[in-house]
Short mmCIF file of C-alpha atoms in Angstrom, two decimals:
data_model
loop_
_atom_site.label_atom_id
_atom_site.label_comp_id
_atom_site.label_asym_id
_atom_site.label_seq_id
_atom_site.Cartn_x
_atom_site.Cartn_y
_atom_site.Cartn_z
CA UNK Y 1 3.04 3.93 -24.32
CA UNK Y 2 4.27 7.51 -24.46
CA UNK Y 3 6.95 8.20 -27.39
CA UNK Y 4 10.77 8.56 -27.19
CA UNK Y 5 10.50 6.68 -23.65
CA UNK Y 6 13.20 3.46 -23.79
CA UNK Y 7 11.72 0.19 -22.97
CA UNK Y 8 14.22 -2.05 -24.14
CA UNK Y 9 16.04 -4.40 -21.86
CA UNK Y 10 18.77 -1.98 -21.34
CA UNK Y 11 15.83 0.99 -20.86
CA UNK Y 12 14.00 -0.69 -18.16
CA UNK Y 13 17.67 -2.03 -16.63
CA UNK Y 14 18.48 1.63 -16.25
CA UNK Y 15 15.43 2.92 -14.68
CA UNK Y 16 16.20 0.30 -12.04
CA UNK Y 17 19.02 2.24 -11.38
CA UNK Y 18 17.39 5.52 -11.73
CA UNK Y 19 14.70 4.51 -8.99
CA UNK Y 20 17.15 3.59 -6.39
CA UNK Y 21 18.99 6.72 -7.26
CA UNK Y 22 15.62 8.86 -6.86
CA UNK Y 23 15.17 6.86 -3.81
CA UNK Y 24 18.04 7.54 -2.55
CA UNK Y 25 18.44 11.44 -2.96
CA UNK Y 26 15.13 11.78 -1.42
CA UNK Y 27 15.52 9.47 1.85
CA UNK Y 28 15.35 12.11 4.58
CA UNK Y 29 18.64 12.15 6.88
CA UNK Y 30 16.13 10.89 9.58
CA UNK Y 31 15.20 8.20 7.21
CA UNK Y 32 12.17 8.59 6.37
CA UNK Y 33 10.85 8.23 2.88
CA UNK Y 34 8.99 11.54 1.56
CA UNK Y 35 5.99 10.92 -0.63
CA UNK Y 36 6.80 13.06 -2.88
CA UNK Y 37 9.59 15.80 -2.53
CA UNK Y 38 8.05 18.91 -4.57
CA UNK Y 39 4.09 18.21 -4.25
CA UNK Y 40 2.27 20.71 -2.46
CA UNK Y 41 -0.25 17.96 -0.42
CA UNK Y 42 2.79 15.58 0.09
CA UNK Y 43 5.09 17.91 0.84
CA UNK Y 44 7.44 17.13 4.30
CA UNK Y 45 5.30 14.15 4.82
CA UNK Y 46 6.06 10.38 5.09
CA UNK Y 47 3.24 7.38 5.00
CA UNK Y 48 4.00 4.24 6.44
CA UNK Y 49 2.30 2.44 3.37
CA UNK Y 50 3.97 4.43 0.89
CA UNK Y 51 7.27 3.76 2.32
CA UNK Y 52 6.83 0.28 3.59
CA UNK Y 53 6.89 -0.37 -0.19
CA UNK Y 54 9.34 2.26 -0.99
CA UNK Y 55 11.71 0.24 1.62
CA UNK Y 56 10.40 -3.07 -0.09
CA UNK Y 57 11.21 -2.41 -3.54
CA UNK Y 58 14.99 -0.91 -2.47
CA UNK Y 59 15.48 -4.13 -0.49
CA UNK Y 60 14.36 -6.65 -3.35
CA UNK Y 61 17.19 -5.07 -5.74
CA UNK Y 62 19.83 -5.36 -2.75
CA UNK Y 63 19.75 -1.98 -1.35
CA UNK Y 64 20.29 -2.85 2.78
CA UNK Y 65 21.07 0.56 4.14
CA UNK Y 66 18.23 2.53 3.07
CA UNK Y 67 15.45 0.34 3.97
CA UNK Y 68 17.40 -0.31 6.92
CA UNK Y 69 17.45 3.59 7.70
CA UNK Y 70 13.40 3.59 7.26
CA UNK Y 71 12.26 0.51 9.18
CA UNK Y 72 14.67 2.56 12.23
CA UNK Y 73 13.08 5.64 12.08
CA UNK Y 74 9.29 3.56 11.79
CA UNK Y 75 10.14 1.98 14.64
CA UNK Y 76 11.06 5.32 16.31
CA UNK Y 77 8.00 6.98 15.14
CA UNK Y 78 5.35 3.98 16.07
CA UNK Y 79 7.53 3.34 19.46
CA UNK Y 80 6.99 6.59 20.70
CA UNK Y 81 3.19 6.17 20.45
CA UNK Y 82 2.97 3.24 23.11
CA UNK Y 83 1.42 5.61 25.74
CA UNK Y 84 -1.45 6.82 23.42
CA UNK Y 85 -1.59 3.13 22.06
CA UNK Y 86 -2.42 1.64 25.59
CA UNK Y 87 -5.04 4.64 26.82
CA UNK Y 88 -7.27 4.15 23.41
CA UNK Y 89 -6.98 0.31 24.21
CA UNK Y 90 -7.88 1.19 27.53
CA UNK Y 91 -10.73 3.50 26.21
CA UNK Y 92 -11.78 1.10 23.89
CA UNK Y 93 -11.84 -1.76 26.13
CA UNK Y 94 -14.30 0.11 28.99
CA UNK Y 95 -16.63 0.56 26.22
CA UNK Y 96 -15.86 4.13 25.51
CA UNK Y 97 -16.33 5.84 22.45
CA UNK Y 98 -13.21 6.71 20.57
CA UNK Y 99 -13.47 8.80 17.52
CA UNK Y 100 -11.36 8.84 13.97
CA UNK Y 101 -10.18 11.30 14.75
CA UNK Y 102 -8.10 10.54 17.74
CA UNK Y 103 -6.47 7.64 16.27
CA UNK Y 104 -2.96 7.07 15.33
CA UNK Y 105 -2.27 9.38 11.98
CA UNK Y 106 -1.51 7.70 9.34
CA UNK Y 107 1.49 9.98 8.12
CA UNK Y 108 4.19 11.70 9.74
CA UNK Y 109 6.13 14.75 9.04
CA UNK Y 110 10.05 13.39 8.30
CA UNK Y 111 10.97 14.24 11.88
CA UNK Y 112 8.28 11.86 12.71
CA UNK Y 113 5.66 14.34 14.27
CA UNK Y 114 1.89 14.35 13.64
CA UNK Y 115 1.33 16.77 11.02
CA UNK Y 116 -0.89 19.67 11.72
CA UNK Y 117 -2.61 20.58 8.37
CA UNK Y 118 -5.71 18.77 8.46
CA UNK Y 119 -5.55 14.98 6.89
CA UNK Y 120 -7.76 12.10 6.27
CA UNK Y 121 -5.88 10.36 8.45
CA UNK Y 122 -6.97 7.31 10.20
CA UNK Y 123 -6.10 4.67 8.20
CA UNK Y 124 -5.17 1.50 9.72
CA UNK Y 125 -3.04 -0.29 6.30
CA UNK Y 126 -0.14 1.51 7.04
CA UNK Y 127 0.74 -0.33 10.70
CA UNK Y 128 0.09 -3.59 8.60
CA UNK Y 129 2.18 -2.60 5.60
CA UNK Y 130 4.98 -2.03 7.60
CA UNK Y 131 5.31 -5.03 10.13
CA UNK Y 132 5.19 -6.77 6.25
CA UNK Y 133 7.74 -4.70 4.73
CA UNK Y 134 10.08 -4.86 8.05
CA UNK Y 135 10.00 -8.45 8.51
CA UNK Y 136 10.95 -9.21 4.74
CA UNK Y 137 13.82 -6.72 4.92
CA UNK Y 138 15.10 -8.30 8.09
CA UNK Y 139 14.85 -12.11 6.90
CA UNK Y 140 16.66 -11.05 2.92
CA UNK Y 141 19.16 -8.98 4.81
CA UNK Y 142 19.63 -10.27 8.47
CA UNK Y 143 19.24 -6.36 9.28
CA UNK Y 144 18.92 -5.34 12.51
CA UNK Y 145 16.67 -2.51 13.83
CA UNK Y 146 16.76 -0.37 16.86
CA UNK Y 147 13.48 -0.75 18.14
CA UNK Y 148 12.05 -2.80 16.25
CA UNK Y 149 10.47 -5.24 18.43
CA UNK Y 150 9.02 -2.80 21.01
CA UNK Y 151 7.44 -1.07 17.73
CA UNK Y 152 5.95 -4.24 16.95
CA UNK Y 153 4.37 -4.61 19.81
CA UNK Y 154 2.58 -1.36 20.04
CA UNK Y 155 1.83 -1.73 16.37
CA UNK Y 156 0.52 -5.39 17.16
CA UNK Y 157 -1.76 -4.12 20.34
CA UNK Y 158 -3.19 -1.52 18.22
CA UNK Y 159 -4.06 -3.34 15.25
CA UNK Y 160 -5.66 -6.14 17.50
CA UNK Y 161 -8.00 -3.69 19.47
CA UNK Y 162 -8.90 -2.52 15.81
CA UNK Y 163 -8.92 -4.04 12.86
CA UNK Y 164 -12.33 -4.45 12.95
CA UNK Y 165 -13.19 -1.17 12.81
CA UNK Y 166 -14.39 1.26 9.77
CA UNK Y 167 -11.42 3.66 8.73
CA UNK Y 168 -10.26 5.59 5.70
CA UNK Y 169 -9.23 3.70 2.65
CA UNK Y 170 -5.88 3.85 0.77
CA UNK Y 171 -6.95 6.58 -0.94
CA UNK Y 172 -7.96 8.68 1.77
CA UNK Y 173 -11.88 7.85 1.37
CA UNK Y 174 -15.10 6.49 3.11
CA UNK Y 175 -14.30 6.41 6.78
CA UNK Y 176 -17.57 4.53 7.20
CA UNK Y 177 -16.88 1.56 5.60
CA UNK Y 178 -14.15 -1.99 6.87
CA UNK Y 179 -12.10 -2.08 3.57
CA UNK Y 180 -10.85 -5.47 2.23
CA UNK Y 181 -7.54 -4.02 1.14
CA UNK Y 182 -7.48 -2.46 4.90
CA UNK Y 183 -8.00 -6.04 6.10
CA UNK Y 184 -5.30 -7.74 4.02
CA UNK Y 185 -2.47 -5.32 5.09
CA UNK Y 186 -3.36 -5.77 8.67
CA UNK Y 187 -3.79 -9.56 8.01
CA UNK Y 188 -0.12 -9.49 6.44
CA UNK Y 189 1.59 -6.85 9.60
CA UNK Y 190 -0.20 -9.17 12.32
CA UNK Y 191 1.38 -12.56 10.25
CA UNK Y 192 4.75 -11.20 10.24
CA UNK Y 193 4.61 -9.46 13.74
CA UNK Y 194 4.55 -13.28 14.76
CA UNK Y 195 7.10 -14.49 12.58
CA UNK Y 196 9.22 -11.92 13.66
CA UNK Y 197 8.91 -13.50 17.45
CA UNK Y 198 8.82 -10.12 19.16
CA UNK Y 199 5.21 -10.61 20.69
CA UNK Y 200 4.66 -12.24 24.42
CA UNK Y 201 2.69 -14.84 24.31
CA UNK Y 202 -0.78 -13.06 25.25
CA UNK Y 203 0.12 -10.85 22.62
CA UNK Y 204 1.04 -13.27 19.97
CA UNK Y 205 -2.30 -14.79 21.06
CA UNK Y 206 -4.58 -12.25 19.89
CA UNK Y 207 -2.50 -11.75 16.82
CA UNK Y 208 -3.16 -15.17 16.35
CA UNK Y 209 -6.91 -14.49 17.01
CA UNK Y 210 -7.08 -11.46 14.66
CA UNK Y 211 -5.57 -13.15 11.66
CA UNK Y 212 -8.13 -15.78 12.11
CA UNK Y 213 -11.02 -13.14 12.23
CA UNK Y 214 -9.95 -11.21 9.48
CA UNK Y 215 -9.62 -14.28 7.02
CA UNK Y 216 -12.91 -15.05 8.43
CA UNK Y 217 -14.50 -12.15 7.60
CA UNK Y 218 -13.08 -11.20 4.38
CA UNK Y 219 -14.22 -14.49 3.47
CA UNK Y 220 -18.12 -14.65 4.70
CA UNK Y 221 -18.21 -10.37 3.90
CA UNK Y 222 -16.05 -9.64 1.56
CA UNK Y 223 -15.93 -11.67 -1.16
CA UNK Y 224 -19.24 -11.24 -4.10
CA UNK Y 225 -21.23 -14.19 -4.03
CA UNK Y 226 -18.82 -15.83 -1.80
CA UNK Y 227 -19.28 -19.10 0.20
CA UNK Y 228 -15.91 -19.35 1.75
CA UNK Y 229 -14.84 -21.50 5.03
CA UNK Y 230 -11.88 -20.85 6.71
CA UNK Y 231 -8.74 -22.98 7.81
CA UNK Y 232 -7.20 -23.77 10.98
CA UNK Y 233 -4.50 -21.24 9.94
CA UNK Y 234 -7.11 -17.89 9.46
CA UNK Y 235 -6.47 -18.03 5.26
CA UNK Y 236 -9.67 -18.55 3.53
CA UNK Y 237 -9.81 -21.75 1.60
CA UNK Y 238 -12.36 -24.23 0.30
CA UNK Y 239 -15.09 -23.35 -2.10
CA UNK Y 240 -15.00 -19.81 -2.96
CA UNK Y 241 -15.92 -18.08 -6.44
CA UNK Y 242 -16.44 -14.46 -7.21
CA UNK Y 243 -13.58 -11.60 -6.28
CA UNK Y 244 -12.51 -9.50 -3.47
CA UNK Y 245 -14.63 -6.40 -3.05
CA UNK Y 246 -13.79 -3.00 -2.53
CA UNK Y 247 -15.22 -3.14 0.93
CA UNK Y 248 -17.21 -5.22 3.28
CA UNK Y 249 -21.04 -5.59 1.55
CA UNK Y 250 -20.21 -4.61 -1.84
CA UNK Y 251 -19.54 -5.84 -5.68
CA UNK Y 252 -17.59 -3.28 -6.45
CA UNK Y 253 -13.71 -3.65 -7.16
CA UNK Y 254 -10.78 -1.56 -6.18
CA UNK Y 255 -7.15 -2.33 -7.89
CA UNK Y 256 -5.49 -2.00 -4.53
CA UNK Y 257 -7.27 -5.38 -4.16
CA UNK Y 258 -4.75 -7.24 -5.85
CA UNK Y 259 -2.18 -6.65 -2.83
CA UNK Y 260 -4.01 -9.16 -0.72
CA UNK Y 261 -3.14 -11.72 -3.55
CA UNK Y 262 0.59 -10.45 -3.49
CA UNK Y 263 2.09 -9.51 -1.77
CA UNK Y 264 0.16 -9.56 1.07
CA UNK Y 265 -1.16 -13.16 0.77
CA UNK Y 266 -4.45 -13.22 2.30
CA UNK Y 267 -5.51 -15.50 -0.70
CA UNK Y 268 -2.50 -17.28 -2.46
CA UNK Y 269 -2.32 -16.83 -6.18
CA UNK Y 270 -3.41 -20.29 -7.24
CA UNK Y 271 -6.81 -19.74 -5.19
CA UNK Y 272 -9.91 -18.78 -7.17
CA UNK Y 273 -10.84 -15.97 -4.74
CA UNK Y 274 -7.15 -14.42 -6.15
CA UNK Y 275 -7.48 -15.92 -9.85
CA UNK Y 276 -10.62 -13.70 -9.92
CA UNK Y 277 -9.74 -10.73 -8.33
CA UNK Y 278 -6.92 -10.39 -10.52
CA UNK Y 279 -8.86 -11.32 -13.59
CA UNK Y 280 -11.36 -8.46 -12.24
CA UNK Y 281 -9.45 -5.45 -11.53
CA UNK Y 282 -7.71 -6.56 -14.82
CA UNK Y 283 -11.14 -6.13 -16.70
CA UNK Y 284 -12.75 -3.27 -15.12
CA UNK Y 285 -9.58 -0.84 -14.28
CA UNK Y 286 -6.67 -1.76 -16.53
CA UNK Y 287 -6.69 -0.09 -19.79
CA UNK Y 288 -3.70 -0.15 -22.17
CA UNK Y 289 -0.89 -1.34 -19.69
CA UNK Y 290 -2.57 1.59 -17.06
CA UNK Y 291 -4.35 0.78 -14.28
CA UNK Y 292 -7.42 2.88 -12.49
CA UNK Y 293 -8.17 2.78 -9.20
CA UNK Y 294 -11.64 2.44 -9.24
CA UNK Y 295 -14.34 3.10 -11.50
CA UNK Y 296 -15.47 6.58 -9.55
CA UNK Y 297 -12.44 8.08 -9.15
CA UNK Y 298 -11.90 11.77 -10.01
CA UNK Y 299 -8.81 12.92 -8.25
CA UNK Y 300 -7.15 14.84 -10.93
CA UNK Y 301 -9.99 13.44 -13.56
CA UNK Y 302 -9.18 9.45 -12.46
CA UNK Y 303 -5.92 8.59 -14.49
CA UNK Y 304 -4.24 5.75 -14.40
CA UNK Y 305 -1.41 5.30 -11.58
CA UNK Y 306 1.88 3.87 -12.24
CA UNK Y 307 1.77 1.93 -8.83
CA UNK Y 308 -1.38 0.02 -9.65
CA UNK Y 309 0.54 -1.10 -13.20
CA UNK Y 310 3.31 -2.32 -10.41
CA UNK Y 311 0.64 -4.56 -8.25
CA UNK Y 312 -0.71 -6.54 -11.46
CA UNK Y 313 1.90 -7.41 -12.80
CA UNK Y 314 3.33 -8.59 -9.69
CA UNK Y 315 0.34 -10.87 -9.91
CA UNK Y 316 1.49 -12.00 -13.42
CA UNK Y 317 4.09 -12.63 -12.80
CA UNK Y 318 3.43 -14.67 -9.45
CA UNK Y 319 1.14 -16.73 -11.49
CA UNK Y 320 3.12 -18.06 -14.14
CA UNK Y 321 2.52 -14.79 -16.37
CA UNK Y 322 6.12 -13.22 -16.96
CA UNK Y 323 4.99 -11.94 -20.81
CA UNK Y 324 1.75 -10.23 -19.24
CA UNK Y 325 4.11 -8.93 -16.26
CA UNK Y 326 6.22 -7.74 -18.55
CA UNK Y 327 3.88 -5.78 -20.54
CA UNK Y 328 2.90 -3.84 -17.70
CA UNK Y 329 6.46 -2.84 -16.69
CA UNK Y 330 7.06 -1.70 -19.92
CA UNK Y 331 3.92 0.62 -19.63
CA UNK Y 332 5.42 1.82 -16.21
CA UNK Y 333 8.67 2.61 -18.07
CA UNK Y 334 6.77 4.46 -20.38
CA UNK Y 335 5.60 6.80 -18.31
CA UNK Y 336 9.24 8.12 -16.90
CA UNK Y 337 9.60 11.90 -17.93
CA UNK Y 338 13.00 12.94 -19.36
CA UNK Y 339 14.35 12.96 -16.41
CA UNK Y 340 13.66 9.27 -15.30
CA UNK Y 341 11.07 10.68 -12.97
CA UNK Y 342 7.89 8.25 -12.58
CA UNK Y 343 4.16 10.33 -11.44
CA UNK Y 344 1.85 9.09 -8.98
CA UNK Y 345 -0.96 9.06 -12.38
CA UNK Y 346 -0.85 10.05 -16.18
CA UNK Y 347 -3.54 11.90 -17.32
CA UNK Y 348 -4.46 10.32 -21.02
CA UNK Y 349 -7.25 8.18 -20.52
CA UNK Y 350 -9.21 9.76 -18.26
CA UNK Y 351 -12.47 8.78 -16.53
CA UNK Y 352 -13.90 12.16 -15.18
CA UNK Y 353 -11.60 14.89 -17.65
CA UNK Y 354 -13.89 17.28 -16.91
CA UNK Y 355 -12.00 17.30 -12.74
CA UNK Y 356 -9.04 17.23 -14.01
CA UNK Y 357 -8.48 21.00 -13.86
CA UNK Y 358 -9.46 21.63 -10.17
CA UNK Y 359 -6.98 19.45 -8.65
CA UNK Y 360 -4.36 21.24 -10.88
CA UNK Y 361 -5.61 24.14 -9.64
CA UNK Y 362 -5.69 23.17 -6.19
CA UNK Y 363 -2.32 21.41 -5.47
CA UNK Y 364 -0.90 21.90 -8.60
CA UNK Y 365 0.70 19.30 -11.45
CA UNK Y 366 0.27 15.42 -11.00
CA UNK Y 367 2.87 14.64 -8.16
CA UNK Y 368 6.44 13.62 -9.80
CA UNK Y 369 8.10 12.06 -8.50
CA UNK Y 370 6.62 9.46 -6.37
CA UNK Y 371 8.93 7.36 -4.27
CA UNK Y 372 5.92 4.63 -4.22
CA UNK Y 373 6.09 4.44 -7.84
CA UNK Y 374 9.66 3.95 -7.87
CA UNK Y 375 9.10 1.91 -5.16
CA UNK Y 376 6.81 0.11 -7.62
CA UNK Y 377 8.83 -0.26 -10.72
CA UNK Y 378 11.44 -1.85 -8.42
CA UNK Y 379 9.32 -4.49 -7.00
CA UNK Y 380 8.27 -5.85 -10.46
CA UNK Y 381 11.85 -5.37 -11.94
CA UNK Y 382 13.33 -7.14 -9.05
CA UNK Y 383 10.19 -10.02 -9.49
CA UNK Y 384 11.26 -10.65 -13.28
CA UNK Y 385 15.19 -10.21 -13.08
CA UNK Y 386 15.68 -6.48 -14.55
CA UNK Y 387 18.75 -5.89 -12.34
CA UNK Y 388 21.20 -2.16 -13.12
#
């Protein structure tokens, strides 16, 4: 842990409070949640993903209007895409090629206009993340947001017509590959798109149909030395051993794995497919309360992010682990500078120092503060009862 930082009870009650209040000053007056406010890549830029946890962290610790504020201006921004939604559908269905990069984007300037500097950006998790995040705001807080449903539904028909196809990672990387943690956000969005009753019923249909798919084929691809069947309601169950991979054909692990544990729940915590994961990403990326993203990383040398620390021990603590959990909230408090601000990575342990220096010099310092982080801290403060 890094000196002088307090990680007493009161020291991690007050970054609660600090989070919501960096949260808070940040949260465009469109409501969007910026990335990060100062960083010269992130700059004037919202992602669904980022934010759908952002909103999800604010709305564990009983913070309505803010979450509120986002999920509106989502719903707004994915809305307003129904027209290009229904011609790539259209495209797609008559057998025509459509390329990466005329998908949706998968971040937004705060106004909620594509960006124009060039992105890696179709990445499908986002839609997913979102129908998640809105859904569990609306059911804690009885919340009600303009648009929301029609959103929904173009969110729902474009994730349907898609989800099986290759697209970027979280981490803006190999467009050629179906990622598991890709499939378990989508398999999460397309779940609560139906609990949220907003689909007709050919719609809620081929949600239906999707979830199904995806459990399927996380579970027969997806999955190292897996021999999975799956249930009548599309979750993998039955006899499974090995972990989640990193994506569809490989042995190789990813820590934004553990989301489709929780809180996504494409394989409940008790399961051994999840038992493993965790244990996995646990053994290969997590190293002194820090947690890697994957073993080849080398954005800004391949430090350890603060989010990651957030997503484990959400899975201790899920499974009966609250010391373990706590362990690596006190890591994530750790890392606060003196200002209470939380970076998207530290860079002490590093697995490639030798890039460190060429990301520095090409966007500048490691981006602080990031709202997912904070977004982060929340979520696993909220899951073991540090309240302000």
């Amino acid at each position: 842990m890094s000196a002088g930082r307090d990680v007493t009870r009161a020291g991690l009650s007050q970054l609660v409070s600090r989070s919501i209040d960096v949260i808070d000053t940040h949260q465009s007056p469109s409501g969007a949640y910026p990335a990060c406010p100062g960083f010269s890549a992130y700059s004037g830029y919202s992602w669904l993903r980022d934010g759908a946890f952002i909103a999800e962290g604010m709305s564990r610790n009983d913070q309505a209007d803010g979450p509120t504020r986002f999920h509106a201006w989502s719903a707004r921004v994915v809305g307003a895409r129904a027209g290009q939604v229904a011609s790539l559908v259209e495209r797609a269905g008559c057998g025509e090629a459509v390329s990466a990069a005329e998908m949706l984007p998968t971040r937004f300037t705060l106004d909620g206009e594509d960006g124009t500097d060039e992105w890696w950006d179709h990445q499908l998790d986002g839609y997913g993340a979102w129908m998640w995040a809105l859904a569990r705001h609306v059911e804690r807080h009885g919340a009600e947001v303009p648009g929301a449903d029609r959103a929904v539904r173009v969110a729902t028909r474009y994730l349907t017509a898609f989800w099986d196809r290759p697209c970027y990672d979280w981490w803006e990387e190999h467009v050629e590959h179906r990622h598991v943690s890709t499939l378990g956000a989508i398999h999460a969005g397309l779940r609560a798109a139906i609990s949220l009753e907003a689909l007709d019923g050919a719609l809620a249909e081929a949600a239906a149909e999707a979830v199904e798919g995806i459990a399927a084929l996380v579970a027969a691809e997806g999955v190292a030395r897996a021999e999975d069947t799956t249930g009548d309601a599309g979750r993998p169950e039955s006899t499974t051993r090995g972990h989640l991979t990193k994506w569809l054909g490989t042995d190789a692990v990813d820590a934004s794995l553990l989301a489709c544990v929780h809180p996504f729940g494409l394989y409940a915590p008790g399961h051994p497919v999840a038992a493993a994961t965790v244990a996995e990403v646990e053994r290969r990326l997590a190293r002194e309360g820090g947690v890697h993203r994957y073993l080849g990383d080398t954005f800004y040398g391949g430090g350890r992010w603060i989010l990651l620390s957030g997503f484990l021990g959400l899975n201790h603590a899920r499974a009966g682990r609250p010391s373990e959990a706590m362990r690596y909230l006190e890591w994530m408090a750790a890392q606060a500078n003196a200002e209470g601000e939380l970076p998207e990575q530290v860079s002490t342990l590093l697995l490639a120092p030798v890039r460190r220096q060429e990301w520095v010099e090409r966007w500048g310092p490691v981006a602080t503060p990031l709202l997912w982080s904070h977004g982060m801290y929340l979520m696993l403060a909220g899951e073991l009862g540090v309240t302000p």
